[in-house]
C-alpha positions as YAML, in Angstrom:
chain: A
units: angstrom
residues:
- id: 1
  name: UNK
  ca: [-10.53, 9.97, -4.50]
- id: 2
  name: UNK
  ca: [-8.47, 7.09, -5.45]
- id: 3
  name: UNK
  ca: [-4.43, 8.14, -6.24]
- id: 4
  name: UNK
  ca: [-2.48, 6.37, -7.91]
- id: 5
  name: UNK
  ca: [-0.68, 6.19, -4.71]
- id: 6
  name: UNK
  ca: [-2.84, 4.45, -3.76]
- id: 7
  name: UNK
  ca: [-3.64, 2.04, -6.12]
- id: 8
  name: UNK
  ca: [0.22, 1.14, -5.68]
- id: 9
  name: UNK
  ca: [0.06, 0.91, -2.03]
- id: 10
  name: UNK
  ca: [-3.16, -1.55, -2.71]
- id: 11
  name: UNK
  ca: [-1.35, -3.98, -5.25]
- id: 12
  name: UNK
  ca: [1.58, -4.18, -3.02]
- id: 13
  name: UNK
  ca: [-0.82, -4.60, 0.15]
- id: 14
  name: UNK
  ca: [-2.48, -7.25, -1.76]
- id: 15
  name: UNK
  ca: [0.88, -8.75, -2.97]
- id: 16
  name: UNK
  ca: [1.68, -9.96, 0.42]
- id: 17
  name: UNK
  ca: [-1.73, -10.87, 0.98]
- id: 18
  name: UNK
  ca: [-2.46, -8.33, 3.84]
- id: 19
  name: UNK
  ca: [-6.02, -6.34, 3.99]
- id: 20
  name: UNK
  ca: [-6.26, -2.72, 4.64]
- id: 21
  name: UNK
  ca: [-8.87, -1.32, 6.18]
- id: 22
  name: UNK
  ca: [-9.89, 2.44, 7.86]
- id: 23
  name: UNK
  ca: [-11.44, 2.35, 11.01]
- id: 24
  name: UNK
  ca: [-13.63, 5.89, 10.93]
- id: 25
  name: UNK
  ca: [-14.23, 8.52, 14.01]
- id: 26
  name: UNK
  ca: [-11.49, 7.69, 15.98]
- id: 27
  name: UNK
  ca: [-10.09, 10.10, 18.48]
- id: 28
  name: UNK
  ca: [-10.83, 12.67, 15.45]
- id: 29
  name: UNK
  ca: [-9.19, 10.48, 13.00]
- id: 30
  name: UNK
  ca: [-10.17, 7.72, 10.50]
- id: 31
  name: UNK
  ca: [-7.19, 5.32, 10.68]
- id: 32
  name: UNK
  ca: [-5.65, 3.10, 8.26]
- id: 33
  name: UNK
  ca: [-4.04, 0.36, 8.86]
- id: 34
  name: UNK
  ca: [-3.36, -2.96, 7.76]
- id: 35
  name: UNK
  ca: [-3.48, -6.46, 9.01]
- id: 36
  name: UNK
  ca: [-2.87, -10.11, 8.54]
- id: 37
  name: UNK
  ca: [-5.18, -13.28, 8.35]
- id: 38
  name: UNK
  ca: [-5.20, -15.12, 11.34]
- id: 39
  name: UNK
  ca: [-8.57, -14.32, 13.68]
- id: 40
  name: UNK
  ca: [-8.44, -12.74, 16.90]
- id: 41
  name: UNK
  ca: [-8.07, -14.89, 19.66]
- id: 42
  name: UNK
  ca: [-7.03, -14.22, 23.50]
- id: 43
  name: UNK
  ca: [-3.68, -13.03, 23.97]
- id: 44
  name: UNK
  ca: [-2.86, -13.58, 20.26]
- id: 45
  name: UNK
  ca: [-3.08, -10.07, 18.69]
- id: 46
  name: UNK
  ca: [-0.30, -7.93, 18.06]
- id: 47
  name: UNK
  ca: [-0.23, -4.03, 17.77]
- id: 48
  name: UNK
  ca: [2.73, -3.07, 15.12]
- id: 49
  name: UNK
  ca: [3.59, 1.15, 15.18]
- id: 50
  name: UNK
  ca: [5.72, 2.59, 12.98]
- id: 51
  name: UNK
  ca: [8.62, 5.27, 13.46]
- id: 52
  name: UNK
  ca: [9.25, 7.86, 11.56]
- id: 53
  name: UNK
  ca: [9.09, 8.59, 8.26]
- id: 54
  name: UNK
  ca: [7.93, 5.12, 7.87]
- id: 55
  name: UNK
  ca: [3.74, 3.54, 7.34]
- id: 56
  name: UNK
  ca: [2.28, 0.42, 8.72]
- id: 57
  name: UNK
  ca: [3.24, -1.12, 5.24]
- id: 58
  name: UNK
  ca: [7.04, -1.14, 6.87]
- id: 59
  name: UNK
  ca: [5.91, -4.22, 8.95]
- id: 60
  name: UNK
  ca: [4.94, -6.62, 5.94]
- id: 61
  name: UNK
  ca: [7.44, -9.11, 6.27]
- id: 62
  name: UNK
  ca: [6.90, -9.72, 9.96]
- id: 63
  name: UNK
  ca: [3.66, -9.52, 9.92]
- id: 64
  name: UNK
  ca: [3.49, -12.46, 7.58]
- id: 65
  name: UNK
  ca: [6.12, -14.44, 10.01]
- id: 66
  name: UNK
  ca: [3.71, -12.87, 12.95]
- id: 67
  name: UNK
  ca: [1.07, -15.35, 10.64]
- id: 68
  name: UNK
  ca: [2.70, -18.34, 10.68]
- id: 69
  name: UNK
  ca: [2.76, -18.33, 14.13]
- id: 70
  name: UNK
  ca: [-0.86, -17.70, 14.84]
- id: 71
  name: UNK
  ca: [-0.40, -14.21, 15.74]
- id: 72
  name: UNK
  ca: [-3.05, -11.27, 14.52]
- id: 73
  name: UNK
  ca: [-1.31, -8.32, 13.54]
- id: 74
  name: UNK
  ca: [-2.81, -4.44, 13.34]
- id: 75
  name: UNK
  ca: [-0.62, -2.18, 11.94]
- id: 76
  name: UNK
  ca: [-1.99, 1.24, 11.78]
- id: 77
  name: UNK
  ca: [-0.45, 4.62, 10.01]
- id: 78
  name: UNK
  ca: [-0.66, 6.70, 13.03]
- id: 79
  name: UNK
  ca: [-1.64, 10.01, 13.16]
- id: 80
  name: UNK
  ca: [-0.31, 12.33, 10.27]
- id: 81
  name: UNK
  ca: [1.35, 9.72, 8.57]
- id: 82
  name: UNK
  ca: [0.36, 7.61, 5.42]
- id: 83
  name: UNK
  ca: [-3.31, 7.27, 5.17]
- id: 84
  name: UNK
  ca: [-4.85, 7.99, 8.20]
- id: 85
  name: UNK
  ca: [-6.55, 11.19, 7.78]
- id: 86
  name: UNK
  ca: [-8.04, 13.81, 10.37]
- id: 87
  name: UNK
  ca: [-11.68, 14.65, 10.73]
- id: 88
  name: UNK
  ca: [-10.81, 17.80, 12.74]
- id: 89
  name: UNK
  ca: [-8.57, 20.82, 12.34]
- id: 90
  name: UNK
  ca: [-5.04, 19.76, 14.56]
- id: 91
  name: UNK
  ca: [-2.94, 21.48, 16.70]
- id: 92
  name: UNK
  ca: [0.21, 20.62, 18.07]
- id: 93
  name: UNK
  ca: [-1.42, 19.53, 20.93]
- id: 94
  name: UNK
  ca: [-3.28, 17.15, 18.53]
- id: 95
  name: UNK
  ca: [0.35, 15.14, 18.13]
- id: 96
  name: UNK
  ca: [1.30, 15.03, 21.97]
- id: 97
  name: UNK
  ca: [2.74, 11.84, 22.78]
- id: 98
  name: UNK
  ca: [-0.78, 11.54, 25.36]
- id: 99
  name: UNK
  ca: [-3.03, 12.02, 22.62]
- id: 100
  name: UNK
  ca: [-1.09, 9.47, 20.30]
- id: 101
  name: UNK
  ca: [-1.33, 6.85, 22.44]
- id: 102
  name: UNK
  ca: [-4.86, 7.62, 22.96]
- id: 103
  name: UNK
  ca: [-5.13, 6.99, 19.18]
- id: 104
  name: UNK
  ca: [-4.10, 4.16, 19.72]
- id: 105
  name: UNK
  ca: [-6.05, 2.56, 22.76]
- id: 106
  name: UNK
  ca: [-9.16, 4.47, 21.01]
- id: 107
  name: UNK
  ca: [-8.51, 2.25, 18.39]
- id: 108
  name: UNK
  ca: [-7.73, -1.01, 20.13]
- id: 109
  name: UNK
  ca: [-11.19, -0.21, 22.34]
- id: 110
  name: UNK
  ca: [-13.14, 0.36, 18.75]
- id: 111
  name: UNK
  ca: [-11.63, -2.91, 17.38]
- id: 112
  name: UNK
  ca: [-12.96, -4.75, 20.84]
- id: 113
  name: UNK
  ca: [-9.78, -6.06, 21.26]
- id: 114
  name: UNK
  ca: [-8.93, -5.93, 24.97]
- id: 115
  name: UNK
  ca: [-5.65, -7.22, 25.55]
- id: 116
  name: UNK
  ca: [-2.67, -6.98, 23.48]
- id: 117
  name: UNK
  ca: [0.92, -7.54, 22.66]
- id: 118
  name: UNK
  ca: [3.02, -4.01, 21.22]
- id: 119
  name: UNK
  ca: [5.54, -3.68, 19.17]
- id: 120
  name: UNK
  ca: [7.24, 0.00, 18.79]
- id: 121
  name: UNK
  ca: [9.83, 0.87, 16.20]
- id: 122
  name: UNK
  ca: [11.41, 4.54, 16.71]
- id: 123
  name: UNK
  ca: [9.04, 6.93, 17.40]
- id: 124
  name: UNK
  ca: [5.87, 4.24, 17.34]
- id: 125
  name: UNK
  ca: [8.20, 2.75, 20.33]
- id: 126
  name: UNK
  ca: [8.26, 6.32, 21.66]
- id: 127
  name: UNK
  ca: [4.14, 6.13, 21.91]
- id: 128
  name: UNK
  ca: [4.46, 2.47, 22.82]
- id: 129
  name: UNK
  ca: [5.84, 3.30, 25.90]
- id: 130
  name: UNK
  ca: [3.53, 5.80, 26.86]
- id: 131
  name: UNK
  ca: [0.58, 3.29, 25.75]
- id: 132
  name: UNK
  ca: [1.59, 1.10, 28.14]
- id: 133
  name: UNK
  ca: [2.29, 3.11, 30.89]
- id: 134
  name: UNK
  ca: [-1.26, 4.78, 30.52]
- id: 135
  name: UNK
  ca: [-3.13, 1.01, 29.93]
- id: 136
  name: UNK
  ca: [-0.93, -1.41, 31.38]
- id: 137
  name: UNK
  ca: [-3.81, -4.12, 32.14]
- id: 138
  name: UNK
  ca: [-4.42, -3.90, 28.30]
- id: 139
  name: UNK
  ca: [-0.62, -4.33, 27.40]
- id: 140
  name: UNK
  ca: [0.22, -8.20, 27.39]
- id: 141
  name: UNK
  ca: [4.01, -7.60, 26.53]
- id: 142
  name: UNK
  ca: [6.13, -4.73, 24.96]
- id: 143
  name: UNK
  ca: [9.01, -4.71, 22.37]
- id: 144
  name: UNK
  ca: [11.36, -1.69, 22.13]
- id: 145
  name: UNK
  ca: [12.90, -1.41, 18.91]
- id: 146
  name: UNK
  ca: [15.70, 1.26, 17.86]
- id: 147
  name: UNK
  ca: [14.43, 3.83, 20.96]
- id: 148
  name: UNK
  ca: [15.15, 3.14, 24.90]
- id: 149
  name: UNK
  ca: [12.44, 4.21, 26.99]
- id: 150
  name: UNK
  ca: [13.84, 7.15, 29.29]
- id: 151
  name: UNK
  ca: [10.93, 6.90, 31.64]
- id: 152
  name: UNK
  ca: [7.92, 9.39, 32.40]
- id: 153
  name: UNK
  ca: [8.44, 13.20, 32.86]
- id: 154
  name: UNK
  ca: [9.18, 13.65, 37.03]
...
């Protein structure tokens, strides 16, 4: 069913000349997200996640500087935000900072892209950090933004 939600979110994706796409039967989710024009290379993709309560549209602007400089960006809504929607019924265990950076390699591994760059702002730094430390041969480099990273539960 098309909202007009998200017919705005479309004319504004569109404005900056990003595509959207959704990405279906992943991890029990079919995840939106958006992304920039430049083709996937080696070592030239860039995974964008989003704090809270923002969406992946929150990284327009650098996405389109992430362009210029060759750089393919993925920005998806993670789970329970924006448009990515669940297939199954969740539980709290479904938003365990494990299972959302399983989301996200799930993802990544669905999109065949292998290696990486990631970028976390707030709480997507939160799951960043936990993305890496779970698949560090597929994390090229990591950005913190607004969140240190305390380190893993002893």
């Amino acid at each position: 069913m098309i909202t007009i939600k998200t017919l705005f979110l479309f004319e504004m994706i569109n404005n900056y000349k990003l595509k959207s796409k959704v990405i279906k039967s992943v991890n029990g989710l079919n995840i939106y997200f958006i992304e920039n024009n430049v083709k996937v290379k080696t070592k030239n993709v860039i995974l964008l996640l989003h704090g809270f309560p923002e969406i992946s549209f929150s990284y327009r602007y650098i996405m389109l500087l992430f362009e210029k400089a060759g750089y393919y960006c993925i920005a998806p809504d993670q789970r329970g935000y924006g448009q990515t929607k669940s297939k199954v019924i969740e539980t709290l265990d479904s938003f365990s900072v494990l299972n959302l950076a399983k989301d996200m390699y799930s993802l990544m591994k669905k999109l065949n892209i292998d290696k990486y760059h990631l970028i976390g702002h707030d709480f997507g730094a939160y799951v960043s950090s936990y993305l890496c430390l779970l698949n560090p041969k597929n994390i090229l480099s990591l950005t913190l933004m607004s969140m240190p990273f305390s380190g893993p539960p002893l």
